Short mmCIF file of C-alpha atoms and ligand atoms in Angstrom, two decimals:
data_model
loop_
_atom_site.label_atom_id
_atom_site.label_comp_id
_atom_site.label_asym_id
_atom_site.label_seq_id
_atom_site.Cartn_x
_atom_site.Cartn_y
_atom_site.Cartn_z
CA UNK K 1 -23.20 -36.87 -25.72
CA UNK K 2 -22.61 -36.84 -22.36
CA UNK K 3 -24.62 -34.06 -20.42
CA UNK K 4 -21.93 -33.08 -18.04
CA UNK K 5 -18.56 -31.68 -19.89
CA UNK K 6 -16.07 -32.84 -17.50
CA UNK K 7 -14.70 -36.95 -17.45
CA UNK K 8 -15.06 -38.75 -14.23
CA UNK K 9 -12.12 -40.46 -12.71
CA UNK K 10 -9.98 -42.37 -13.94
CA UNK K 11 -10.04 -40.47 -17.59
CA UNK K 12 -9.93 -37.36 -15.01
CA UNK K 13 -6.99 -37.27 -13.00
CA UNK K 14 -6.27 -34.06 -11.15
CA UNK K 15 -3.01 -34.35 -9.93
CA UNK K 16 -1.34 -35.81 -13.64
CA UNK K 17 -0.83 -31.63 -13.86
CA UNK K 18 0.90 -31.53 -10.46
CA UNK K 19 3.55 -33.99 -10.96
CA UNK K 20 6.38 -32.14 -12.26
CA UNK K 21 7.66 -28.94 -11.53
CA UNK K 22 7.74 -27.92 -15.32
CA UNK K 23 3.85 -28.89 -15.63
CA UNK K 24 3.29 -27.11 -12.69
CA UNK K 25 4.62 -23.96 -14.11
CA UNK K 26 2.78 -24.72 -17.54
CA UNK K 27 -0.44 -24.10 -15.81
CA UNK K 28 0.09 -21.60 -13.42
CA UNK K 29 -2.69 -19.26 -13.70
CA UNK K 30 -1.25 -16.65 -11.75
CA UNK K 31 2.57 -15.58 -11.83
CA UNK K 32 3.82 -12.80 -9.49
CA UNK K 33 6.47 -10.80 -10.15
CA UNK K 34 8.67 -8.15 -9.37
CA UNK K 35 6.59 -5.53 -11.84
CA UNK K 36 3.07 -6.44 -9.26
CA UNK K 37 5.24 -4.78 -6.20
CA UNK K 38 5.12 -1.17 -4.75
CA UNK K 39 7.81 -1.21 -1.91
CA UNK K 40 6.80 1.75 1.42
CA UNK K 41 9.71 2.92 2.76
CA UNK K 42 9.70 5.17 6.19
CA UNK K 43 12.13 8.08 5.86
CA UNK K 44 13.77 9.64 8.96
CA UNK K 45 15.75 12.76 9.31
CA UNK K 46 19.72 12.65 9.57
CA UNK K 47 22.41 10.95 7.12
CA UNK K 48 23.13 7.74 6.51
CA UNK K 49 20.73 6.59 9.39
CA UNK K 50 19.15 3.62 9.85
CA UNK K 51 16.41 3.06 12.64
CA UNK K 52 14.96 -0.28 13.48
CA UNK K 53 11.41 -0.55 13.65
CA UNK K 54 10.76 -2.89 16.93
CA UNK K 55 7.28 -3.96 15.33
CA UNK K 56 8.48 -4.58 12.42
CA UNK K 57 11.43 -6.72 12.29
CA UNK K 58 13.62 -6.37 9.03
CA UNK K 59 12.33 -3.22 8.58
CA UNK K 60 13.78 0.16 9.07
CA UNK K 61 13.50 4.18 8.86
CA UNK K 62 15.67 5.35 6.53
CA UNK K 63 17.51 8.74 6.34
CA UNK K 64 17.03 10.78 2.89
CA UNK K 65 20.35 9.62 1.40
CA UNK K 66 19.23 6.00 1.74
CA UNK K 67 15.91 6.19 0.22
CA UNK K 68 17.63 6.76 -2.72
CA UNK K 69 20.05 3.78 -2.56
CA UNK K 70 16.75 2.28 -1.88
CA UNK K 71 15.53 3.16 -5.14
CA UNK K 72 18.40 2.38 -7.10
CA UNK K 73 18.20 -1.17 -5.21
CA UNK K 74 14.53 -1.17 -6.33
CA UNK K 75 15.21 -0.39 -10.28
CA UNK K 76 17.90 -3.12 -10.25
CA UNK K 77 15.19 -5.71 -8.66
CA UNK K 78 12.68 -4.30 -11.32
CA UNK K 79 10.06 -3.13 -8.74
CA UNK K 80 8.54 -0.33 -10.54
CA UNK K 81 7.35 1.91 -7.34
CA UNK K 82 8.29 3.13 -3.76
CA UNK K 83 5.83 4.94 -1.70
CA UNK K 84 7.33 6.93 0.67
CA UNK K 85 6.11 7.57 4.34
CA UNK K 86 7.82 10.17 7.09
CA UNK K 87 8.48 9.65 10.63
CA UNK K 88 8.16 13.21 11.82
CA UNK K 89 10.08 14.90 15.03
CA UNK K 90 7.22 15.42 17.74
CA UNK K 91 8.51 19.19 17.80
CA UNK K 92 7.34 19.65 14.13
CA UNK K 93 3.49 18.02 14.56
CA UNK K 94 1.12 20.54 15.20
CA UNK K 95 -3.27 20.30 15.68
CA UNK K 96 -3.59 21.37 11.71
CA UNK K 97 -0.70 19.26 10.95
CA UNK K 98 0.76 22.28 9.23
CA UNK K 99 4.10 20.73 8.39
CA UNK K 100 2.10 18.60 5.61
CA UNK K 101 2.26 21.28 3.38
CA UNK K 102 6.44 22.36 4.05
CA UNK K 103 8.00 22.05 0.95
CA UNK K 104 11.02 20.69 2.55
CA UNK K 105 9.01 18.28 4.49
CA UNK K 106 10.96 14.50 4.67
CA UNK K 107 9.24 13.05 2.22
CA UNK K 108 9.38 16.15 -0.35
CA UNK K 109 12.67 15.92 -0.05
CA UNK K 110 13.07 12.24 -0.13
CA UNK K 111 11.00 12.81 -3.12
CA UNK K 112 13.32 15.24 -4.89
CA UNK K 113 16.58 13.60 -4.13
CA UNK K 114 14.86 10.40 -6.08
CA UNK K 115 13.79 12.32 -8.89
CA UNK K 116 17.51 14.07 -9.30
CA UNK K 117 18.64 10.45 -9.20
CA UNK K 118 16.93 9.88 -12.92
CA UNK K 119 16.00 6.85 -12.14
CA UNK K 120 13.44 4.75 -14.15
CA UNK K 121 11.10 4.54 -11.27
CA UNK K 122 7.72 5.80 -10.03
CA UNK K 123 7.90 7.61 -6.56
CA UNK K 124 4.10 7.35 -4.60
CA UNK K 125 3.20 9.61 -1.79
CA UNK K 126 0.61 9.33 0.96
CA UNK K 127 -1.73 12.30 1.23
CA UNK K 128 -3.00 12.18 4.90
CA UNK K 129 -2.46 14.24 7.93
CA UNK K 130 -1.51 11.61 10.40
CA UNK K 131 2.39 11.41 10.47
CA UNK K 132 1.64 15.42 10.72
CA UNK K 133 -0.96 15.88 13.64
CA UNK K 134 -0.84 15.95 17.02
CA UNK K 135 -3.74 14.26 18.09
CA UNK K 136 -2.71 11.38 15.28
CA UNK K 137 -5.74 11.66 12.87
CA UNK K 138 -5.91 11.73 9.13
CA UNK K 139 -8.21 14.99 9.11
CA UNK K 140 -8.56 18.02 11.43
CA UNK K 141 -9.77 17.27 14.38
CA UNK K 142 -12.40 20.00 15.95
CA UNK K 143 -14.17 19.05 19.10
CA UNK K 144 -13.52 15.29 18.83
CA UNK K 145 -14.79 15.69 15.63
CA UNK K 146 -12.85 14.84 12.98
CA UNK K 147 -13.92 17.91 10.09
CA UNK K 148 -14.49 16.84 6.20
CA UNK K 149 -14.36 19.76 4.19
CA UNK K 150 -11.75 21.70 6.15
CA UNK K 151 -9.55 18.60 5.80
CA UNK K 152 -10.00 18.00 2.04
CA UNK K 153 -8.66 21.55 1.70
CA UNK K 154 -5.58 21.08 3.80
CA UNK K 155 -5.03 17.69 1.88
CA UNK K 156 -5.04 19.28 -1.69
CA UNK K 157 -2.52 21.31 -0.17
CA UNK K 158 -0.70 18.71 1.00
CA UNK K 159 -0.80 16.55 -2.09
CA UNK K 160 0.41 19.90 -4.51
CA UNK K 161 3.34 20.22 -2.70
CA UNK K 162 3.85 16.80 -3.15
CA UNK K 163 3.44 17.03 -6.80
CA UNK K 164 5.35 19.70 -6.98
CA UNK K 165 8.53 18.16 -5.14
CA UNK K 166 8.16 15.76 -7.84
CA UNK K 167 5.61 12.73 -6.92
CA UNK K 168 4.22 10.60 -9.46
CA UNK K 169 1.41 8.93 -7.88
CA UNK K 170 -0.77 10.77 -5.92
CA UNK K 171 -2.03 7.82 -2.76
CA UNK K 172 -4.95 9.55 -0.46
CA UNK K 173 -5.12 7.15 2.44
CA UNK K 174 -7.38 9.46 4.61
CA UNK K 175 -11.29 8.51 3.82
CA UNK K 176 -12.40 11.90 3.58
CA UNK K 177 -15.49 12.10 1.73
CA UNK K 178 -14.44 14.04 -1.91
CA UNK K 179 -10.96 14.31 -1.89
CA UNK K 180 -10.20 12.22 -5.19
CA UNK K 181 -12.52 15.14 -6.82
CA UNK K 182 -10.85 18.22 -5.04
CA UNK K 183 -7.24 16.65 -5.66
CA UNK K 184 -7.93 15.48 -9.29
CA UNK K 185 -9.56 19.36 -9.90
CA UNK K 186 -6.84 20.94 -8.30
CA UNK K 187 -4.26 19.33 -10.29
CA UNK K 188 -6.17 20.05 -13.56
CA UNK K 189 -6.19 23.48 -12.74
CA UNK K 190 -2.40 23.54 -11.51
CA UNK K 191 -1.43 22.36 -15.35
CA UNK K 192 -0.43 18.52 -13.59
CA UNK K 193 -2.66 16.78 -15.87
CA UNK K 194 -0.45 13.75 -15.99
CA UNK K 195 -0.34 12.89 -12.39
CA UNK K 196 -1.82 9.50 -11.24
CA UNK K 197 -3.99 8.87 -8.63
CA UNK K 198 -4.39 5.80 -6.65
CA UNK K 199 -7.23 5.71 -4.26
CA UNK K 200 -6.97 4.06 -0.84
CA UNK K 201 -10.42 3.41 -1.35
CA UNK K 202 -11.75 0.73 0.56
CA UNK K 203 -9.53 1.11 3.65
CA UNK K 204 -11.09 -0.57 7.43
CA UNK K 205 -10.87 0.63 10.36
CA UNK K 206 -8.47 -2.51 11.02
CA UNK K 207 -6.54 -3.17 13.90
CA UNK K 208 -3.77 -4.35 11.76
CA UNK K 209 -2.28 -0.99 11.12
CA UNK K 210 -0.46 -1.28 14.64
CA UNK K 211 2.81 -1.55 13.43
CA UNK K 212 2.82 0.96 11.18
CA UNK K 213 1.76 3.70 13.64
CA UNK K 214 5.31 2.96 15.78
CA UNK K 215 7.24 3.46 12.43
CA UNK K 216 5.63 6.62 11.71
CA UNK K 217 5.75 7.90 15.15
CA UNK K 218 1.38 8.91 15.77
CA UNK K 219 0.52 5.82 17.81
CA UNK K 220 1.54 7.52 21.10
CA UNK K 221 0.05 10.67 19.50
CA UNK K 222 -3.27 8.49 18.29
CA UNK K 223 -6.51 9.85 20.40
CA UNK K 224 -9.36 7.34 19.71
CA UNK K 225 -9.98 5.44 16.63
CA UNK K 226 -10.71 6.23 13.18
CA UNK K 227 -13.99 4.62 13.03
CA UNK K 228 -15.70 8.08 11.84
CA UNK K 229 -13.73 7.93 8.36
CA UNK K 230 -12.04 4.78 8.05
CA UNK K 231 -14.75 2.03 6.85
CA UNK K 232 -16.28 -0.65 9.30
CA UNK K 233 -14.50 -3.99 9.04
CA UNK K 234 -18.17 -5.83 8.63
CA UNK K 235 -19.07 -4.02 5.37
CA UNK K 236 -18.49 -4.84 1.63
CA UNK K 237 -20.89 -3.64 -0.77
CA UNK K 238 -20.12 -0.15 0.96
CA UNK K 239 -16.49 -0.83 -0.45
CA UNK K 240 -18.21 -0.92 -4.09
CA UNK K 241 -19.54 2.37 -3.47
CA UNK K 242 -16.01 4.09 -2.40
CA UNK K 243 -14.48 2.57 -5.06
CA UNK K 244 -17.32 3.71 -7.89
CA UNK K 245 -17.17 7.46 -6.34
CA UNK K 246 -13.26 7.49 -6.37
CA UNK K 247 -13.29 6.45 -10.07
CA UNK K 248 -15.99 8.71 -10.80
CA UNK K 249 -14.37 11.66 -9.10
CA UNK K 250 -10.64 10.75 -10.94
CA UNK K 251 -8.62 7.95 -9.39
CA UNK K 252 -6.67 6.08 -11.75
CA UNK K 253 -6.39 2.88 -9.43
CA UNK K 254 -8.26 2.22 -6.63
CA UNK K 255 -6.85 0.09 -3.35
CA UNK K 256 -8.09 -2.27 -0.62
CA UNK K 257 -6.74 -2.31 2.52
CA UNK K 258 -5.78 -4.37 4.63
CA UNK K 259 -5.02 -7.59 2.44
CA UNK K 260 -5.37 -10.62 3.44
CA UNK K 261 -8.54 -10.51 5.34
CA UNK K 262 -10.04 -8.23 2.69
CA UNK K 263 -9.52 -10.47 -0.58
CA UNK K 264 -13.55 -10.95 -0.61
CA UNK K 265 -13.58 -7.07 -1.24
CA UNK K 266 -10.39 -7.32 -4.12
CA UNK K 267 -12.17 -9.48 -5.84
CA UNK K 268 -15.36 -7.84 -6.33
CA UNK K 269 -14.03 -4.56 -7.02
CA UNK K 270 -11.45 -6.22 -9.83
CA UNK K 271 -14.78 -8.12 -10.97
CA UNK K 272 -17.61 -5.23 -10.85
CA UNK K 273 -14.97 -2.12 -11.83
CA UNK K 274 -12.25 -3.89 -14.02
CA UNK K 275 -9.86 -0.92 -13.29
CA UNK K 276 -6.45 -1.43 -11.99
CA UNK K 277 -7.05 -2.77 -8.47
CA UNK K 278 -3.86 -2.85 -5.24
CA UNK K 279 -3.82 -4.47 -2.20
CA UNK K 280 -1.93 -3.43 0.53
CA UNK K 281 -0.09 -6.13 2.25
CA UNK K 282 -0.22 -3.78 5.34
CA UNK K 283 2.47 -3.92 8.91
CA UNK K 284 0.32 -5.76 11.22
CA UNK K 285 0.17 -8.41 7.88
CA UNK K 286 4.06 -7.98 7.46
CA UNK K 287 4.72 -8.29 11.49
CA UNK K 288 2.94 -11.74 11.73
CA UNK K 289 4.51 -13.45 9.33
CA UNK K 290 8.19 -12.04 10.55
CA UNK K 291 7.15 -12.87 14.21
CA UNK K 292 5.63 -16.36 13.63
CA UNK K 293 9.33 -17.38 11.42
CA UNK K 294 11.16 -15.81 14.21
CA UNK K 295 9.87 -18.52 16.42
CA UNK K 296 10.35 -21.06 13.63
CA UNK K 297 6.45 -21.54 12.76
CA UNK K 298 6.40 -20.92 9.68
CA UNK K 299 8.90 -20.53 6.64
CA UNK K 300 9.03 -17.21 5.85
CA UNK K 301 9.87 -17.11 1.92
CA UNK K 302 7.15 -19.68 1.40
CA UNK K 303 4.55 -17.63 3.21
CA UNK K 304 5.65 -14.25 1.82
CA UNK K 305 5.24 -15.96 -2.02
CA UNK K 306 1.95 -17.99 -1.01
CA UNK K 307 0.22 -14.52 0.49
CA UNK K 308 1.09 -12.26 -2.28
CA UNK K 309 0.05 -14.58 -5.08
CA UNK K 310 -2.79 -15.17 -3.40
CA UNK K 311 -3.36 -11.00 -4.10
CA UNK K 312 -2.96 -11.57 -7.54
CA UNK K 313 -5.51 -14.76 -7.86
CA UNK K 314 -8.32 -12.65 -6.03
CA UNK K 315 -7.67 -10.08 -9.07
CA UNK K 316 -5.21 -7.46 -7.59
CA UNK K 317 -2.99 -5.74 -10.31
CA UNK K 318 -0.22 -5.26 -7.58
CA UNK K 319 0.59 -5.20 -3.90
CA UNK K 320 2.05 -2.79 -1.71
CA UNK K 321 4.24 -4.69 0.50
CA UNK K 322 7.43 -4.72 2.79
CA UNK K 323 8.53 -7.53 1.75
CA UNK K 324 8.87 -6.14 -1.76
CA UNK K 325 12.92 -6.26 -2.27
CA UNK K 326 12.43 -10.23 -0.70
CA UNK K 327 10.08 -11.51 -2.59
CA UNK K 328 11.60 -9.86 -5.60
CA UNK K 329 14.73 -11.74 -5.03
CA UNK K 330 13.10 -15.03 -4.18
CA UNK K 331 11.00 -14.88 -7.14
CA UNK K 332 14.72 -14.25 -9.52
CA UNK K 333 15.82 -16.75 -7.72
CA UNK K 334 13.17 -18.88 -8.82
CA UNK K 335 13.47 -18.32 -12.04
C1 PBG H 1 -2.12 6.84 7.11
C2 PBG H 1 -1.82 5.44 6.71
C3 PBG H 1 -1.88 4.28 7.50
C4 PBG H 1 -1.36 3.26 6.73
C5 PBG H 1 -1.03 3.79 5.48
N1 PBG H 1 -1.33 5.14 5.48
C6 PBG H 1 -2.26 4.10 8.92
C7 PBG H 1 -3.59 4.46 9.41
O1 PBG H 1 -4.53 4.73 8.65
O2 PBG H 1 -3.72 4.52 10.62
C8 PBG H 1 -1.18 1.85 7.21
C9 PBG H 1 -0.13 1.06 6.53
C10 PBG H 1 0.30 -0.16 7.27
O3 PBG H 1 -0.24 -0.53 8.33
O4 PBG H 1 1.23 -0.80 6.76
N2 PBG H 1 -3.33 7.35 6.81
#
């Protein structure tokens, strides 16, 4: 017997599997498709509006009435979530961020006009106080200190009203210490036993996020960084210990973010925790690929398909991405 299990070339030839298309498909070990995609939208106040993004080419904010044409567009391309984000009017952000917990916030009301629409899909809101506050932070802000306890209360606030306009998945994004436990105990207690959570986790302080800020209107407002809460790009086995305290304290899934430059950390959480583990394909990530196409550097279709498979081969369950409707219809088309 030979001691080594593998033939040597020629009896070994790699690329016999490579040949054809059809063999190529026989031994894909990762597929992606339109079921691994959670599509953000940006909501914006007014009717039938549409708002370019300038950092974010392709991308717009969307008034109330189309977030629900988005959705229906969504169920038809068989992407089974939207997260929803709000650009809010300067006039309504406040220090405390107060207009978090309005009922009739956009994005409880983008969530209820969804959930009137019976549709077969699952609707995911942030819990954070950024698109909210007028210094631009996640958490109240005190001093130039940015306050833990006092801003997991507010968020439990923020995320029952969100619940109770009719959210199904529960997305903290703000790196307070606790908050899975206060929000999972507080919706015990409020009789929502059946809401999910999925925990941002292991989210950097990353400078990739740029984009994002324009669309929902706090990088202007932005004082400083978020270096206090959000976790230092240089660290991973601290990742493995946000992700083990936001199981243990009641997330359903956990998520890393940024992507791409964070599939190190996807991987060991899918290998250490074996829970359902996202990636989010975040704006800065979305804007690079747009800008380099724009200039004809790169093929866009081919990169979007090549980045978020390569989510799904470092062990992610799903991606959050903007390119979610695209690469749903480029992978039907594929088919
Ligand atoms: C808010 C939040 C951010 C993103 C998602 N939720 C921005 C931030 O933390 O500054 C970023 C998403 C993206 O860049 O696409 N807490």
């Amino acid at each position: 017997m030979p001691t080594d299990r593998y033939q040597h070339f020629p009896a070994t030839r790699m690329r016999r599997l490579r040949r054809t298309e059809w063999a190529r498909r026989l031994v894909a070990e990762n597929v992606l498709t339109p079921s691994d995609l959670i599509w953000p939208l940006f909501i914006t106040d007014g009717k039938n509006k549409r708002e370019p993004i300038s950092a974010m080419p392709g991308v717009e904010r969307i008034s109330v009435d189309l977030v629900v044409r988005a959705a229906e567009e969504a169920c038809q391309l068989g992407i089974p979530v939207i997260a929803v984000f709000p650009f809010t009017d300067p006039s309504r952000k406040t220090d405390d961020g107060r207009e978090a917990l309005n009922p009739d916030n956009l994005v409880c009301r983008a969530t209820r006009a969804v959930r009137e629409a019976k549709l077969d899909i699952g609707i995911m809101c942030d819990v954070a106080l950024d698109p909210y506050t007028s210094h631009g932070h996640d958490g109240l802000l005190r001093d130039g200190v940015i306050l833990n306890d006092e801003s997991v209360e507010a968020l439990v606030a923020q995320a029952l009203t969100q619940v109770d306009a009719g959210c199904d998945i529960i997305a903290p994004s703000d790196m307070m210490d606790g908050r899975i436990g206060a929000i999972r105990n507080a919706l015990e207690k409020n009789g929502r036993k059946d809401t999910l959570i999925m925990a941002y986790a292991a989210k950097y302080a990353s400078a990739f996020y740029g984009p994002f800020r324009e669309a929902v209107g706090s990088a202007t407002a932005l004082q400083g960084d978020k270096r206090t809460y959000q976790m230092n790009i240089s660290n991973a086995n601290e990742a493995l210990r946000e992700v083990a305290l936001d199981i243990a304290e009641g997330a359903d899934m956990v998520m890393v973010k940024p992507g791409l430059p964070y599939l190190d950390i996807v991987r060991r959480v899918k290998d250490k925790f074996a829970v359902p583990t996202f990636a989010y394909q975040v704006s800065g990530e979305y804007s690079m690929i747009m800008a380099s196409a724009e200039r004809g550097w790169i093929d866009a279709d081919k990169a979007i398909l090549e980045s978020l498979t390569s989510f799904k081969r470092a062990g992610a369950d799903g991606v959050l991405t903007y390119f979610a409707p695209r690469a749903a219809k480029l992978i039907s088309a594929l088919r």
